Amino acid sequence: MTLQDKSAYGLDGVIAAETALSHVDGERGELIVAGARIDTLAFAMSFEELAARLWSLADGQPRDPKTTTRQFGQARQRAFARLPQLLAAARDLPLGAGMRAAIAALGPEPDLPPEVVLSGAMPVITTALLRTQANHPPIPPDTTRSHAADLLYMLGDGAAPPSKVRALQTYLVTVCDHGMNASTFAGRVIASTGADLFMSVTGAYCALTGPLHGGAPEPVLAMLNAIGQAERISPWIEDALSRGERLMGFGHRVYRVRDPRANVLKDAIQGLGEGDLGFAAQVEAYARAALAKRYPQRPLDTNVEFYTAILLDTLRIPRQAFTALFACARTVGWTAHALEQQRMGRLLRPASRYIGEGVGGR
Ligand SMILES: CC(C)(COP(=O)(O)OP(=O)(O)OC[C@H]1O[C@@H](n2cnc3c(N)ncnc32)[C@H](O)[C@@H]1OP(=O)(O)O)[C@@H](O)C(=O)NCCC(=O)NCCS
């Protein structure tokens, strides 16, 4: 379909809300979350502390990070106790769809805020679905652990070493929030109607799953695996581009330079001392050059998903769970935006230009 007026094509640059949560500067390649640059924040704050800070900014209610951390543990426990109901419609579906069904089955808990119920439940659902589908019983959470440590523990490899916990925490903090991205916008639209946070997060998760948004890291790994060796980088990428395919892990709607989260996650992988960064760097360099040659007017650089794929793979997270892991982090951002939108109290309702027949009797 050809649009007659492309001014709002994809809503680029349209401001739909004011936010105190995060800011993406696409020209300078800068991301500010909760008032701090992501390259500083990612190694300085725990995921639970950041959640407390974002939620406080969103609804103006101060939160004690220690209380929030304790509530995260309670929410994981509560979700585990409710797994039979949560997984009832989910266990026979592919993981991405199973997550949708399980999230949709979540509901309020009398003694926990909904943003914590949702954020705490995500890793429980993710790990339980992964294990159930592999014919293993789910592992109950250990509330004495941090959210990142417990996520790795519930996957089933025992207590993860501190280096892995640190790397996962860096990932969770890094992708926790990112301005008015597609899933956050979807969640804010739902929250703006007065619907509750459970409705909002279910919708936001659905928007996340597409390959143009949070579904990209699994194809990134598939691409790296398919290329396989240095000699195949050039022919593989040239073939893909000549077939009109998009290279997963490159390009961004807002960034015109390298996504700052890519460097943070690359540093996190280096901190692990594992993972084949040499080969990945060769693929990245070739892909950037090939994209620059093909689209000289449109800078297409590395985005967050390229190193997400490598980091999560190095942490032995099964690739079918990459988008679910993204959701484990982003639920904090989604709920914060939903709270902020509710506080704003304005229904989001854009317009469309009618190009059909029948107006004025014509
Ligand atoms: C993220 C993304 C959806 C942004 O898309 P967008 O803002 O709509 O992209 P643009 O409209 O500016 O694209 C301009 C041109 O570059 C091409 N392009 C954009 N990203 C590309 C990529 N990763 N590989 C190859 N070509 C790409 C588009 O096809 C388009 O070509 P055309 O004019 O011949 O149709 C897009 O870059 C993409 O699909 N990337 C791969 C998926 C991915 O990594 N997603 C995770 C994002 S964090």
JSON list of C-alpha atoms in Angstrom, two decimals, residues 277-353:
[
{"chain": "A", "resi": 277, "resn": "LEU", "atom": "CA", "xyz": [33.79, -12.46, 20.10]},
{"chain": "A", "resi": 278, "resn": "GLY", "atom": "CA", "xyz": [36.50, -12.59, 17.42]},
{"chain": "A", "resi": 279, "resn": "PHE", "atom": "CA", "xyz": [34.24, -14.22, 14.82]},
{"chain": "A", "resi": 280, "resn": "ALA", "atom": "CA", "xyz": [31.28, -12.03, 15.85]},
{"chain": "A", "resi": 281, "resn": "ALA", "atom": "CA", "xyz": [33.43, -8.91, 15.43]},
{"chain": "A", "resi": 282, "resn": "GLN", "atom": "CA", "xyz": [34.39, -10.02, 11.90]},
{"chain": "A", "resi": 283, "resn": "VAL", "atom": "CA", "xyz": [30.75, -10.57, 10.96]},
{"chain": "A", "resi": 284, "resn": "GLU", "atom": "CA", "xyz": [29.80, -7.24, 12.51]},
{"chain": "A", "resi": 285, "resn": "ALA", "atom": "CA", "xyz": [32.53, -5.34, 10.65]},
{"chain": "A", "resi": 286, "resn": "TYR", "atom": "CA", "xyz": [31.62, -6.90, 7.31]},
{"chain": "A", "resi": 287, "resn": "ALA", "atom": "CA", "xyz": [27.87, -6.36, 7.82]},
{"chain": "A", "resi": 288, "resn": "ARG", "atom": "CA", "xyz": [28.34, -2.68, 8.73]},
{"chain": "A", "resi": 289, "resn": "ALA", "atom": "CA", "xyz": [30.50, -2.07, 5.68]},
{"chain": "A", "resi": 290, "resn": "ALA", "atom": "CA", "xyz": [28.10, -3.93, 3.37]},
{"chain": "A", "resi": 291, "resn": "LEU", "atom": "CA", "xyz": [25.09, -2.00, 4.72]},
{"chain": "A", "resi": 292, "resn": "ALA", "atom": "CA", "xyz": [26.95, 1.32, 4.38]},
{"chain": "A", "resi": 293, "resn": "LYS", "atom": "CA", "xyz": [27.73, 0.49, 0.75]},
{"chain": "A", "resi": 294, "resn": "ARG", "atom": "CA", "xyz": [24.17, -0.54, -0.01]},
{"chain": "A", "resi": 295, "resn": "TYR", "atom": "CA", "xyz": [22.45, 2.30, 1.85]},
{"chain": "A", "resi": 296, "resn": "PRO", "atom": "CA", "xyz": [24.90, 5.25, 1.73]},
{"chain": "A", "resi": 297, "resn": "GLN", "atom": "CA", "xyz": [22.15, 7.71, 2.75]},
{"chain": "A", "resi": 298, "resn": "ARG", "atom": "CA", "xyz": [20.81, 5.64, 5.66]},
{"chain": "A", "resi": 299, "resn": "PRO", "atom": "CA", "xyz": [23.28, 4.81, 8.45]},
{"chain": "A", "resi": 300, "resn": "LEU", "atom": "CA", "xyz": [22.60, 1.23, 9.58]},
{"chain": "A", "resi": 301, "resn": "ASP", "atom": "CA", "xyz": [24.80, 0.24, 12.50]},
{"chain": "A", "resi": 302, "resn": "THR", "atom": "CA", "xyz": [24.89, -2.52, 15.10]},
{"chain": "A", "resi": 303, "resn": "ASN", "atom": "CA", "xyz": [21.91, -2.64, 17.44]},
{"chain": "A", "resi": 304, "resn": "VAL", "atom": "CA", "xyz": [21.43, -4.18, 20.88]},
{"chain": "A", "resi": 305, "resn": "GLU", "atom": "CA", "xyz": [20.25, -7.53, 19.54]},
{"chain": "A", "resi": 306, "resn": "PHE", "atom": "CA", "xyz": [23.56, -8.49, 17.96]},
{"chain": "A", "resi": 307, "resn": "TYR", "atom": "CA", "xyz": [25.41, -8.76, 21.26]},
{"chain": "A", "resi": 308, "resn": "THR", "atom": "CA", "xyz": [22.27, -9.84, 23.14]},
{"chain": "A", "resi": 309, "resn": "ALA", "atom": "CA", "xyz": [22.32, -13.03, 21.09]},
{"chain": "A", "resi": 310, "resn": "ILE", "atom": "CA", "xyz": [25.98, -13.70, 21.88]},
{"chain": "A", "resi": 311, "resn": "LEU", "atom": "CA", "xyz": [25.64, -12.84, 25.56]},
{"chain": "A", "resi": 312, "resn": "LEU", "atom": "CA", "xyz": [22.57, -15.01, 26.16]},
{"chain": "A", "resi": 313, "resn": "ASP", "atom": "CA", "xyz": [24.09, -17.85, 24.18]},
{"chain": "A", "resi": 314, "resn": "THR", "atom": "CA", "xyz": [27.27, -17.61, 26.26]},
{"chain": "A", "resi": 315, "resn": "LEU", "atom": "CA", "xyz": [25.09, -17.79, 29.39]},
{"chain": "A", "resi": 316, "resn": "ARG", "atom": "CA", "xyz": [23.64, -21.04, 27.95]},
{"chain": "A", "resi": 317, "resn": "ILE", "atom": "CA", "xyz": [20.14, -19.58, 27.67]},
{"chain": "A", "resi": 318, "resn": "PRO", "atom": "CA", "xyz": [18.30, -21.66, 25.05]},
{"chain": "A", "resi": 319, "resn": "ARG", "atom": "CA", "xyz": [17.80, -19.54, 21.95]},
{"chain": "A", "resi": 320, "resn": "GLN", "atom": "CA", "xyz": [14.04, -20.03, 21.85]},
{"chain": "A", "resi": 321, "resn": "ALA", "atom": "CA", "xyz": [13.94, -18.13, 25.16]},
{"chain": "A", "resi": 322, "resn": "PHE", "atom": "CA", "xyz": [15.83, -15.03, 24.00]},
{"chain": "A", "resi": 323, "resn": "THR", "atom": "CA", "xyz": [12.67, -12.95, 23.50]},
{"chain": "A", "resi": 324, "resn": "ALA", "atom": "CA", "xyz": [11.30, -14.20, 26.82]},
{"chain": "A", "resi": 325, "resn": "LEU", "atom": "CA", "xyz": [14.52, -13.03, 28.52]},
{"chain": "A", "resi": 326, "resn": "PHE", "atom": "CA", "xyz": [14.05, -9.64, 26.91]},
{"chain": "A", "resi": 327, "resn": "ALA", "atom": "CA", "xyz": [10.53, -9.60, 28.38]},
{"chain": "A", "resi": 328, "resn": "CYS", "atom": "CA", "xyz": [11.91, -10.50, 31.83]},
{"chain": "A", "resi": 329, "resn": "ALA", "atom": "CA", "xyz": [13.83, -7.21, 31.74]},
{"chain": "A", "resi": 330, "resn": "ARG", "atom": "CA", "xyz": [11.41, -5.02, 29.81]},
{"chain": "A", "resi": 331, "resn": "THR", "atom": "CA", "xyz": [8.40, -5.81, 32.05]},
{"chain": "A", "resi": 332, "resn": "VAL", "atom": "CA", "xyz": [9.88, -3.33, 34.52]},
{"chain": "A", "resi": 333, "resn": "GLY", "atom": "CA", "xyz": [9.96, -0.68, 31.79]},
{"chain": "A", "resi": 334, "resn": "TRP", "atom": "CA", "xyz": [6.49, -1.57, 30.52]},
{"chain": "A", "resi": 335, "resn": "THR", "atom": "CA", "xyz": [4.93, -1.38, 33.97]},
{"chain": "A", "resi": 336, "resn": "ALA", "atom": "CA", "xyz": [6.72, 1.89, 34.73]},
{"chain": "A", "resi": 337, "resn": "HIS", "atom": "CA", "xyz": [5.40, 3.40, 31.49]},
{"chain": "A", "resi": 338, "resn": "ALA", "atom": "CA", "xyz": [1.90, 2.09, 32.18]},
{"chain": "A", "resi": 339, "resn": "LEU", "atom": "CA", "xyz": [1.97, 3.70, 35.65]},
{"chain": "A", "resi": 340, "resn": "GLU", "atom": "CA", "xyz": [3.26, 6.95, 34.14]},
{"chain": "A", "resi": 341, "resn": "GLN", "atom": "CA", "xyz": [0.60, 6.87, 31.42]},
{"chain": "A", "resi": 342, "resn": "GLN", "atom": "CA", "xyz": [-2.15, 6.24, 33.95]},
{"chain": "A", "resi": 343, "resn": "ARG", "atom": "CA", "xyz": [-0.88, 9.19, 35.98]},
{"chain": "A", "resi": 344, "resn": "MET", "atom": "CA", "xyz": [-0.97, 11.31, 32.83]},
{"chain": "A", "resi": 345, "resn": "GLY", "atom": "CA", "xyz": [-4.61, 10.27, 32.36]},
{"chain": "A", "resi": 346, "resn": "ARG", "atom": "CA", "xyz": [-4.86, 11.01, 28.64]},
{"chain": "A", "resi": 347, "resn": "LEU", "atom": "CA", "xyz": [-6.34, 8.49, 26.20]},
{"chain": "A", "resi": 348, "resn": "LEU", "atom": "CA", "xyz": [-3.91, 7.80, 23.33]},
{"chain": "A", "resi": 349, "resn": "ARG", "atom": "CA", "xyz": [-5.98, 8.04, 20.21]},
{"chain": "A", "resi": 350, "resn": "PRO", "atom": "CA", "xyz": [-4.22, 9.08, 16.99]},
{"chain": "A", "resi": 351, "resn": "ALA", "atom": "CA", "xyz": [-5.94, 9.71, 13.69]},
{"chain": "A", "resi": 352, "resn": "SER", "atom": "CA", "xyz": [-5.85, 8.14, 10.25]},
{"chain": "A", "resi": 353, "resn": "ARG", "atom": "CA", "xyz": [-6.31, 9.77, 6.87]}
]
